[in-house]
Amino acid sequence: MVKQRPGSRKDMTKLGTASKKAARRQAAKQANGLANRRTIVHPAMRGAWDHRKSPASNLASVGLTGSVNKISKSRDKIGRTIEIAPIPTSVPHNHVLQKLQDEANKPEREPNNVVHPGERRALEKMVKRYGDDWEKMARDIKLNYLQWTPRKLQRKVERMNAILEEKS
């Protein structure tokens, strides 16, 4: 008896060629064990991740939960108050959780206080011509070629003026 190769046409449904190709690729991935293998992008999680475990058990070993719905609630379906189990403090990979918390608590970077030179020239021309009439600025398609709305023009001019005052 000849062994069928993964992705053979024997058990395939009669569909279009694209579906057959997709089914062959899927069968080949499953045969190689590559169907559910994903790369772990975050460097803190990469070291603690075990590809032999399920994602839920990997997250539990780090001290996280895979589903927000599974977090214990303070009331049951009827509405009675129930006792919540304490959060386990001993986690095997506690350093990973600490790294993730440190990264989440890190202050955001400073805003970019630079106005693009082309944007600055266009805004200065519009302010020179129209003053602070934002509606007329928005309707001028030659100067306002990016079609900014009156409110957006007002915010951009205010931001540009604030940055210029800050620099001087």
Short mmCIF file of C-alpha atoms in Angstrom, two decimals:
data_model
loop_
_atom_site.label_atom_id
_atom_site.label_comp_id
_atom_site.label_asym_id
_atom_site.label_seq_id
_atom_site.Cartn_x
_atom_site.Cartn_y
_atom_site.Cartn_z
CA MET A 1 0.00 0.00 0.00
CA VAL A 2 1.36 3.41 -1.00
CA LYS A 3 1.33 6.13 1.63
CA GLN A 4 -0.43 9.31 0.52
CA ARG A 5 1.63 12.45 0.70
CA PRO A 6 0.20 15.39 2.64
CA GLY A 7 -1.97 17.57 0.49
CA SER A 8 -2.83 14.85 -1.99
CA ARG A 9 -6.02 15.17 -3.98
CA LYS A 10 -7.66 11.96 -2.79
CA ASP A 11 -9.75 13.39 0.05
CA MET A 12 -10.29 16.84 -1.41
CA THR A 13 -13.65 18.31 -2.10
CA LYS A 14 -14.46 19.36 -5.63
CA LEU A 15 -13.89 23.06 -5.43
CA GLY A 16 -12.03 25.61 -7.51
CA THR A 17 -8.29 25.42 -8.05
CA ALA A 18 -7.56 28.19 -5.53
CA SER A 19 -9.33 26.25 -2.78
CA LYS A 20 -7.44 23.10 -3.69
CA LYS A 21 -4.12 24.93 -3.60
CA ALA A 22 -4.96 26.44 -0.22
CA ALA A 23 -5.96 23.02 1.12
CA ARG A 24 -2.69 21.51 -0.14
CA ARG A 25 -0.67 24.25 1.54
CA GLN A 26 -2.59 23.80 4.78
CA ALA A 27 -2.08 20.02 4.72
CA ALA A 28 1.64 20.46 4.06
CA LYS A 29 1.96 22.91 6.96
CA GLN A 30 0.17 20.54 9.29
CA ALA A 31 2.39 17.66 8.20
CA ASN A 32 5.49 19.72 8.95
CA GLY A 33 4.10 20.99 12.26
CA LEU A 34 4.23 24.60 11.08
CA ALA A 35 0.53 25.43 11.15
CA ASN A 36 0.37 26.99 14.61
CA ARG A 37 3.98 28.05 15.01
CA ARG A 38 4.23 31.82 15.31
CA THR A 39 7.22 33.97 16.12
CA ILE A 40 7.10 35.73 19.46
CA VAL A 41 7.87 39.36 18.73
CA HIS A 42 8.29 40.80 22.21
CA PRO A 43 11.83 40.10 23.50
CA ALA A 44 10.74 39.70 27.12
CA MET A 45 8.17 37.06 26.20
CA ARG A 46 10.44 35.28 23.72
CA GLY A 47 12.72 33.88 26.42
CA ALA A 48 9.89 32.56 28.58
CA TRP A 49 7.78 31.13 25.76
CA ASP A 50 7.69 27.35 25.40
CA HIS A 51 6.44 26.23 21.98
CA ARG A 52 5.39 22.85 23.37
CA LYS A 53 2.84 24.49 25.69
CA SER A 54 -0.44 26.06 24.69
CA PRO A 55 -0.64 29.87 24.54
CA ALA A 56 -2.91 29.91 27.61
CA SER A 57 -0.46 27.91 29.73
CA ASN A 58 2.46 30.01 28.49
CA LEU A 59 0.67 33.20 29.51
CA ALA A 60 -0.28 31.66 32.87
CA SER A 61 3.36 30.77 33.55
CA VAL A 62 4.28 34.43 33.04
CA GLY A 63 1.42 35.65 35.25
CA LEU A 64 -0.94 36.88 32.55
CA THR A 65 -4.30 35.65 31.34
CA GLY A 66 -5.24 34.79 27.79
CA SER A 67 -8.85 35.89 28.08
CA VAL A 68 -10.29 38.85 29.94
CA ASN A 69 -13.57 36.97 30.27
CA LYS A 70 -11.94 34.34 32.48
CA ILE A 71 -10.93 36.87 35.13
CA SER A 72 -12.90 36.11 38.28
CA LYS A 73 -15.83 38.39 38.82
CA SER A 74 -17.23 39.64 42.12
CA ARG A 75 -20.80 38.50 41.34
CA ASP A 76 -22.30 35.32 39.93
CA LYS A 77 -25.06 35.02 37.29
CA ILE A 78 -27.84 35.61 39.81
CA GLY A 79 -26.15 38.67 41.27
CA ARG A 80 -24.92 37.28 44.59
CA THR A 81 -21.53 38.41 45.84
CA ILE A 82 -18.92 35.68 45.56
CA GLU A 83 -15.47 35.37 47.03
CA ILE A 84 -12.64 36.07 44.61
CA ALA A 85 -9.64 33.78 44.70
CA PRO A 86 -6.41 35.61 45.52
CA ILE A 87 -3.99 36.29 42.69
CA PRO A 88 -1.03 33.89 42.86
CA THR A 89 2.12 35.80 43.76
CA SER A 90 4.63 33.08 42.93
CA VAL A 91 4.95 33.02 39.17
CA PRO A 92 7.75 30.96 37.54
CA HIS A 93 8.73 33.73 35.11
CA ASN A 94 8.12 36.75 37.34
CA HIS A 95 10.97 38.71 35.74
CA VAL A 96 9.10 38.69 32.42
CA LEU A 97 6.02 40.19 34.02
CA GLN A 98 8.21 42.80 35.74
CA LYS A 99 9.81 43.76 32.38
CA LEU A 100 6.39 44.10 30.77
CA GLN A 101 5.12 46.28 33.63
CA ASP A 102 8.25 48.47 33.50
CA GLU A 103 7.80 48.95 29.77
CA ALA A 104 4.12 49.81 30.20
CA ASN A 105 4.89 52.34 32.95
CA LYS A 106 7.68 54.00 31.00
CA PRO A 107 6.82 57.64 30.27
CA GLU A 108 5.84 58.48 26.73
CA ARG A 109 8.45 60.12 24.57
CA GLU A 110 8.48 63.86 24.11
CA PRO A 111 6.26 65.15 21.30
CA ASN A 112 7.98 66.12 18.09
CA ASN A 113 8.34 69.91 18.28
CA VAL A 114 9.29 70.45 14.66
CA VAL A 115 7.13 71.86 11.90
CA HIS A 116 7.94 70.51 8.46
CA PRO A 117 9.46 73.31 6.33
CA GLY A 118 7.00 72.84 3.45
CA GLU A 119 4.06 72.82 5.82
CA ARG A 120 5.42 75.92 7.54
CA ARG A 121 5.76 77.83 4.23
CA ALA A 122 2.21 76.92 3.20
CA LEU A 123 0.77 77.91 6.58
CA GLU A 124 2.67 81.20 6.63
CA LYS A 125 1.40 82.08 3.13
CA MET A 126 -2.18 81.33 4.16
CA VAL A 127 -1.88 83.33 7.38
CA LYS A 128 -0.33 86.24 5.47
CA ARG A 129 -3.16 86.23 2.94
CA TYR A 130 -6.19 85.40 5.13
CA GLY A 131 -5.17 86.22 8.71
CA ASP A 132 -7.23 83.99 10.96
CA ASP A 133 -10.17 83.37 8.61
CA TRP A 134 -9.96 79.57 8.68
CA GLU A 135 -12.95 79.05 6.37
CA LYS A 136 -11.36 81.05 3.53
CA MET A 137 -8.04 79.27 4.08
CA ALA A 138 -9.77 75.92 3.75
CA ARG A 139 -11.44 76.96 0.47
CA ASP A 140 -8.21 78.16 -1.19
CA ILE A 141 -7.21 75.06 -3.17
CA LYS A 142 -3.99 76.60 -4.48
CA LEU A 143 -2.44 77.23 -1.07
CA ASN A 144 -4.36 74.54 0.81
CA TYR A 145 -3.56 71.80 -1.69
CA LEU A 146 -3.71 69.12 1.04
CA GLN A 147 -7.34 70.17 1.68
CA TRP A 148 -7.04 70.65 5.42
CA THR A 149 -10.29 71.45 7.20
CA PRO A 150 -10.75 74.82 8.91
CA ARG A 151 -10.34 73.22 12.34
CA LYS A 152 -7.19 71.36 11.28
CA LEU A 153 -5.73 74.56 9.82
CA GLN A 154 -6.43 76.38 13.07
CA ARG A 155 -4.72 73.64 15.12
CA LYS A 156 -1.72 73.54 12.78
CA VAL A 157 -1.25 77.32 12.89
CA GLU A 158 -1.60 77.38 16.69
CA ARG A 159 0.92 74.54 17.01
CA MET A 160 3.34 76.26 14.61
CA ASN A 161 3.08 79.54 16.55
CA ALA A 162 3.61 77.75 19.87
CA ILE A 163 6.73 75.99 18.56
CA LEU A 164 8.12 79.22 17.11
CA GLU A 165 7.52 81.06 20.41
CA GLU A 166 9.17 78.23 22.32
CA LYS A 167 12.29 78.38 20.14
CA SER A 168 12.67 82.17 20.42
#
